[in-house]
PDB file of C-alpha atoms in Angstrom:
ATOM      1  CA  UNK A   1     -33.665  -6.324   3.009  1.00  0.00           C
ATOM      2  CA  UNK A   2     -35.150  -4.212   0.233  1.00  0.00           C
ATOM      3  CA  UNK A   3     -32.789  -3.400  -2.657  1.00  0.00           C
ATOM      4  CA  UNK A   4     -31.950   0.296  -3.090  1.00  0.00           C
ATOM      5  CA  UNK A   5     -34.175   2.287  -5.417  1.00  0.00           C
ATOM      6  CA  UNK A   6     -32.473   3.201  -8.704  1.00  0.00           C
ATOM      7  CA  UNK A   7     -32.187   6.830  -9.752  1.00  0.00           C
ATOM      8  CA  UNK A   8     -33.914   6.967 -13.143  1.00  0.00           C
ATOM      9  CA  UNK A   9     -33.266  10.580 -14.142  1.00  0.00           C
ATOM     10  CA  UNK A  10     -29.997  12.413 -14.775  1.00  0.00           C
ATOM     11  CA  UNK A  11     -28.529  14.257 -11.823  1.00  0.00           C
ATOM     12  CA  UNK A  12     -28.712  18.048 -11.804  1.00  0.00           C
ATOM     13  CA  UNK A  13     -24.935  18.468 -11.834  1.00  0.00           C
ATOM     14  CA  UNK A  14     -22.942  16.237 -14.178  1.00  0.00           C
ATOM     15  CA  UNK A  15     -19.916  16.381 -16.441  1.00  0.00           C
ATOM     16  CA  UNK A  16     -20.560  17.544 -19.988  1.00  0.00           C
ATOM     17  CA  UNK A  17     -18.329  15.219 -21.991  1.00  0.00           C
ATOM     18  CA  UNK A  18     -18.202  17.651 -24.906  1.00  0.00           C
ATOM     19  CA  UNK A  19     -16.460  20.306 -22.807  1.00  0.00           C
ATOM     20  CA  UNK A  20     -14.618  18.110 -20.251  1.00  0.00           C
ATOM     21  CA  UNK A  21     -10.987  18.018 -21.364  1.00  0.00           C
ATOM     22  CA  UNK A  22     -10.097  14.814 -19.432  1.00  0.00           C
ATOM     23  CA  UNK A  23     -12.792  12.924 -21.358  1.00  0.00           C
ATOM     24  CA  UNK A  24     -11.145  13.716 -24.686  1.00  0.00           C
ATOM     25  CA  UNK A  25      -7.683  13.040 -23.302  1.00  0.00           C
ATOM     26  CA  UNK A  26      -8.884   9.616 -22.143  1.00  0.00           C
ATOM     27  CA  UNK A  27     -10.553   8.841 -25.462  1.00  0.00           C
ATOM     28  CA  UNK A  28      -7.435   9.760 -27.424  1.00  0.00           C
ATOM     29  CA  UNK A  29      -5.104   7.982 -25.007  1.00  0.00           C
ATOM     30  CA  UNK A  30      -7.193   4.808 -24.879  1.00  0.00           C
ATOM     31  CA  UNK A  31      -7.518   4.696 -28.670  1.00  0.00           C
ATOM     32  CA  UNK A  32      -3.777   5.265 -29.010  1.00  0.00           C
ATOM     33  CA  UNK A  33      -2.751   2.640 -26.441  1.00  0.00           C
ATOM     34  CA  UNK A  34      -5.257  -0.057 -27.372  1.00  0.00           C
ATOM     35  CA  UNK A  35      -4.884   0.492 -31.103  1.00  0.00           C
ATOM     36  CA  UNK A  36      -1.113   0.437 -30.757  1.00  0.00           C
ATOM     37  CA  UNK A  37      -1.224  -2.704 -28.627  1.00  0.00           C
ATOM     38  CA  UNK A  38      -3.311  -4.474 -31.260  1.00  0.00           C
ATOM     39  CA  UNK A  39      -1.044  -3.403 -34.117  1.00  0.00           C
ATOM     40  CA  UNK A  40       2.254  -3.929 -32.290  1.00  0.00           C
ATOM     41  CA  UNK A  41       1.245  -7.294 -30.860  1.00  0.00           C
ATOM     42  CA  UNK A  42      -0.050  -8.574 -34.196  1.00  0.00           C
ATOM     43  CA  UNK A  43       3.060  -7.536 -36.127  1.00  0.00           C
ATOM     44  CA  UNK A  44       5.868  -7.439 -33.554  1.00  0.00           C
ATOM     45  CA  UNK A  45       4.744  -9.455 -30.498  1.00  0.00           C
ATOM     46  CA  UNK A  46       4.717  -6.529 -28.054  1.00  0.00           C
ATOM     47  CA  UNK A  47       2.075  -4.182 -26.662  1.00  0.00           C
ATOM     48  CA  UNK A  48       2.046  -0.389 -26.376  1.00  0.00           C
ATOM     49  CA  UNK A  49       3.276  -0.483 -22.748  1.00  0.00           C
ATOM     50  CA  UNK A  50       6.005  -2.936 -23.795  1.00  0.00           C
ATOM     51  CA  UNK A  51       7.094  -0.577 -26.561  1.00  0.00           C
ATOM     52  CA  UNK A  52       7.044   2.368 -24.144  1.00  0.00           C
ATOM     53  CA  UNK A  53       9.486   0.442 -21.933  1.00  0.00           C
ATOM     54  CA  UNK A  54      11.676  -0.538 -24.907  1.00  0.00           C
ATOM     55  CA  UNK A  55      11.645   3.083 -26.033  1.00  0.00           C
ATOM     56  CA  UNK A  56      12.658   4.311 -22.584  1.00  0.00           C
ATOM     57  CA  UNK A  57      15.540   1.830 -22.480  1.00  0.00           C
ATOM     58  CA  UNK A  58      16.605   2.888 -25.976  1.00  0.00           C
ATOM     59  CA  UNK A  59      17.079   6.409 -24.602  1.00  0.00           C
ATOM     60  CA  UNK A  60      18.207   5.565 -21.067  1.00  0.00           C
ATOM     61  CA  UNK A  61      20.187   2.301 -20.962  1.00  0.00           C
ATOM     62  CA  UNK A  62      20.861   1.188 -17.412  1.00  0.00           C
ATOM     63  CA  UNK A  63      17.921   2.990 -15.824  1.00  0.00           C
ATOM     64  CA  UNK A  64      15.872   1.366 -13.088  1.00  0.00           C
ATOM     65  CA  UNK A  65      12.259   0.199 -12.980  1.00  0.00           C
ATOM     66  CA  UNK A  66      11.235   3.246 -10.932  1.00  0.00           C
ATOM     67  CA  UNK A  67      12.658   5.510 -13.667  1.00  0.00           C
ATOM     68  CA  UNK A  68      10.611   3.672 -16.288  1.00  0.00           C
ATOM     69  CA  UNK A  69       7.509   3.898 -14.115  1.00  0.00           C
ATOM     70  CA  UNK A  70       7.910   7.676 -13.906  1.00  0.00           C
ATOM     71  CA  UNK A  71       8.855   8.052 -17.574  1.00  0.00           C
ATOM     72  CA  UNK A  72       5.879   6.138 -18.988  1.00  0.00           C
ATOM     73  CA  UNK A  73       3.381   6.944 -16.191  1.00  0.00           C
ATOM     74  CA  UNK A  74       2.612   3.318 -15.387  1.00  0.00           C
ATOM     75  CA  UNK A  75       2.174   1.844 -11.937  1.00  0.00           C
ATOM     76  CA  UNK A  76       5.324   0.160 -10.600  1.00  0.00           C
ATOM     77  CA  UNK A  77       3.572  -3.210 -10.370  1.00  0.00           C
ATOM     78  CA  UNK A  78       2.536  -2.999 -14.046  1.00  0.00           C
ATOM     79  CA  UNK A  79       6.089  -2.059 -15.038  1.00  0.00           C
ATOM     80  CA  UNK A  80       7.460  -4.934 -12.967  1.00  0.00           C
ATOM     81  CA  UNK A  81       5.197  -7.474 -14.709  1.00  0.00           C
ATOM     82  CA  UNK A  82       6.007  -6.000 -18.124  1.00  0.00           C
ATOM     83  CA  UNK A  83       9.736  -6.112 -17.391  1.00  0.00           C
ATOM     84  CA  UNK A  84       9.503  -9.783 -16.453  1.00  0.00           C
ATOM     85  CA  UNK A  85       7.546 -10.486 -19.662  1.00  0.00           C
ATOM     86  CA  UNK A  86      10.121  -8.633 -21.763  1.00  0.00           C
ATOM     87  CA  UNK A  87      12.938 -10.476 -20.000  1.00  0.00           C
ATOM     88  CA  UNK A  88      11.231 -13.825 -20.614  1.00  0.00           C
ATOM     89  CA  UNK A  89      11.082 -12.888 -24.316  1.00  0.00           C
ATOM     90  CA  UNK A  90      14.788 -11.963 -24.105  1.00  0.00           C
ATOM     91  CA  UNK A  91      14.087  -8.409 -25.248  1.00  0.00           C
ATOM     92  CA  UNK A  92      15.631  -6.902 -22.102  1.00  0.00           C
ATOM     93  CA  UNK A  93      18.096  -7.997 -19.461  1.00  0.00           C
ATOM     94  CA  UNK A  94      19.238  -6.601 -16.176  1.00  0.00           C
ATOM     95  CA  UNK A  95      22.377  -6.393 -14.133  1.00  0.00           C
ATOM     96  CA  UNK A  96      22.669  -5.983 -10.400  1.00  0.00           C
ATOM     97  CA  UNK A  97      24.603  -2.871  -9.392  1.00  0.00           C
ATOM     98  CA  UNK A  98      24.787  -3.083  -5.619  1.00  0.00           C
ATOM     99  CA  UNK A  99      21.189  -2.707  -4.494  1.00  0.00           C
ATOM    100  CA  UNK A 100      20.130  -1.377  -7.898  1.00  0.00           C
ATOM    101  CA  UNK A 101      18.893  -3.392 -10.834  1.00  0.00           C
ATOM    102  CA  UNK A 102      20.030  -1.759 -14.075  1.00  0.00           C
ATOM    103  CA  UNK A 103      17.891  -2.486 -17.145  1.00  0.00           C
ATOM    104  CA  UNK A 104      19.104  -2.816 -20.730  1.00  0.00           C
ATOM    105  CA  UNK A 105      17.807  -3.741 -24.162  1.00  0.00           C
ATOM    106  CA  UNK A 106      19.187  -6.923 -25.671  1.00  0.00           C
ATOM    107  CA  UNK A 107      20.054  -7.070 -29.370  1.00  0.00           C
ATOM    108  CA  UNK A 108      16.637  -8.728 -29.937  1.00  0.00           C
ATOM    109  CA  UNK A 109      14.984  -5.919 -27.945  1.00  0.00           C
ATOM    110  CA  UNK A 110      16.790  -3.307 -30.039  1.00  0.00           C
ATOM    111  CA  UNK A 111      15.601  -5.035 -33.234  1.00  0.00           C
ATOM    112  CA  UNK A 112      11.980  -5.030 -31.996  1.00  0.00           C
ATOM    113  CA  UNK A 113      12.301  -1.383 -30.962  1.00  0.00           C
ATOM    114  CA  UNK A 114      13.702  -0.458 -34.374  1.00  0.00           C
ATOM    115  CA  UNK A 115      10.910  -2.373 -36.152  1.00  0.00           C
ATOM    116  CA  UNK A 116       8.101  -0.779 -34.121  1.00  0.00           C
ATOM    117  CA  UNK A 117       9.531   2.765 -34.150  1.00  0.00           C
ATOM    118  CA  UNK A 118       8.516   3.735 -37.707  1.00  0.00           C
ATOM    119  CA  UNK A 119       4.984   2.472 -37.101  1.00  0.00           C
ATOM    120  CA  UNK A 120       4.766   4.381 -33.804  1.00  0.00           C
ATOM    121  CA  UNK A 121       6.005   7.562 -35.489  1.00  0.00           C
ATOM    122  CA  UNK A 122       3.587   7.099 -38.387  1.00  0.00           C
ATOM    123  CA  UNK A 123       0.669   6.629 -35.969  1.00  0.00           C
ATOM    124  CA  UNK A 124       1.681   9.812 -34.113  1.00  0.00           C
ATOM    125  CA  UNK A 125       1.827  11.670 -37.426  1.00  0.00           C
ATOM    126  CA  UNK A 126      -1.594  10.346 -38.457  1.00  0.00           C
ATOM    127  CA  UNK A 127      -3.040  11.441 -35.111  1.00  0.00           C
ATOM    128  CA  UNK A 128      -2.105  15.002 -36.045  1.00  0.00           C
ATOM    129  CA  UNK A 129      -3.369  14.870 -39.625  1.00  0.00           C
ATOM    130  CA  UNK A 130      -4.892  18.197 -40.608  1.00  0.00           C
ATOM    131  CA  UNK A 131      -2.993  20.193 -37.965  1.00  0.00           C
ATOM    132  CA  UNK A 132      -0.773  23.046 -39.118  1.00  0.00           C
ATOM    133  CA  UNK A 133       2.790  23.249 -37.787  1.00  0.00           C
ATOM    134  CA  UNK A 134       1.689  26.150 -35.584  1.00  0.00           C
ATOM    135  CA  UNK A 135      -1.222  24.103 -34.186  1.00  0.00           C
ATOM    136  CA  UNK A 136       1.098  21.160 -33.518  1.00  0.00           C
ATOM    137  CA  UNK A 137       3.511  23.383 -31.604  1.00  0.00           C
ATOM    138  CA  UNK A 138       0.642  24.962 -29.698  1.00  0.00           C
ATOM    139  CA  UNK A 139      -0.848  21.547 -28.837  1.00  0.00           C
ATOM    140  CA  UNK A 140       2.556  20.315 -27.644  1.00  0.00           C
ATOM    141  CA  UNK A 141       2.903  23.428 -25.500  1.00  0.00           C
ATOM    142  CA  UNK A 142      -0.559  22.921 -24.002  1.00  0.00           C
ATOM    143  CA  UNK A 143       0.103  19.242 -23.286  1.00  0.00           C
ATOM    144  CA  UNK A 144       3.441  20.055 -21.643  1.00  0.00           C
ATOM    145  CA  UNK A 145       1.745  22.652 -19.429  1.00  0.00           C
ATOM    146  CA  UNK A 146      -0.970  20.141 -18.514  1.00  0.00           C
ATOM    147  CA  UNK A 147       1.758  17.635 -17.654  1.00  0.00           C
ATOM    148  CA  UNK A 148       3.425  20.197 -15.407  1.00  0.00           C
ATOM    149  CA  UNK A 149       0.080  20.660 -13.603  1.00  0.00           C
ATOM    150  CA  UNK A 150      -0.181  16.971 -12.675  1.00  0.00           C
ATOM    151  CA  UNK A 151       1.145  17.453  -9.109  1.00  0.00           C
ATOM    152  CA  UNK A 152      -1.476  20.163  -8.483  1.00  0.00           C
ATOM    153  CA  UNK A 153      -4.211  18.058 -10.103  1.00  0.00           C
ATOM    154  CA  UNK A 154      -3.327  15.082  -7.930  1.00  0.00           C
ATOM    155  CA  UNK A 155      -3.383  17.162  -4.736  1.00  0.00           C
ATOM    156  CA  UNK A 156      -6.365  19.483  -5.203  1.00  0.00           C
ATOM    157  CA  UNK A 157      -6.571  22.329  -2.678  1.00  0.00           C
ATOM    158  CA  UNK A 158     -10.227  21.452  -2.010  1.00  0.00           C
ATOM    159  CA  UNK A 159      -9.039  18.242  -0.320  1.00  0.00           C
ATOM    160  CA  UNK A 160      -6.525  19.905   1.984  1.00  0.00           C
ATOM    161  CA  UNK A 161      -7.469  19.315   5.648  1.00  0.00           C
ATOM    162  CA  UNK A 162      -8.190  23.012   6.226  1.00  0.00           C
ATOM    163  CA  UNK A 163     -10.622  23.046   3.279  1.00  0.00           C
ATOM    164  CA  UNK A 164     -12.592  19.977   4.338  1.00  0.00           C
ATOM    165  CA  UNK A 165     -15.696  20.378   6.509  1.00  0.00           C
ATOM    166  CA  UNK A 166     -15.190  19.183  10.066  1.00  0.00           C
ATOM    167  CA  UNK A 167     -17.600  16.898  11.847  1.00  0.00           C
ATOM    168  CA  UNK A 168     -18.470  18.710  15.071  1.00  0.00           C
ATOM    169  CA  UNK A 169     -20.734  15.998  16.442  1.00  0.00           C
TER     170      UNK A 169
END
């Protein structure tokens, strides 16, 4: 069998990274998460997703894994593995409440949260260096509106059955 021929020229229609908002969101998010993971792990023994879970539990003691998954926008399987890791490190614990597993910080988890928090807040502040207060408020408003559009984004009308071409063969 002959291998497929490579396409050696750019396609006619492509995404222009300079004007494609999701590209910048990904760049900023990846730099934030991976940079945070490096810093937090080196100094506190946790990663950015770990801290996101600790932060959620600091605000919502007794919540469930599904709540954390929704709150931090991580897949349930990732949250489950992270929860087990945090439990093994004795940073969280859980209690069975009927069929529900309620999650809590331990005193060690609260200490790690409290140690990471100022660094996380400083990093967030540094990310917005050079922004005026008005620009910060406007950015927050835009991000919140984008967040509210997630359900629409994840179910685009162009993929609705009525919008898809039918195979009449």
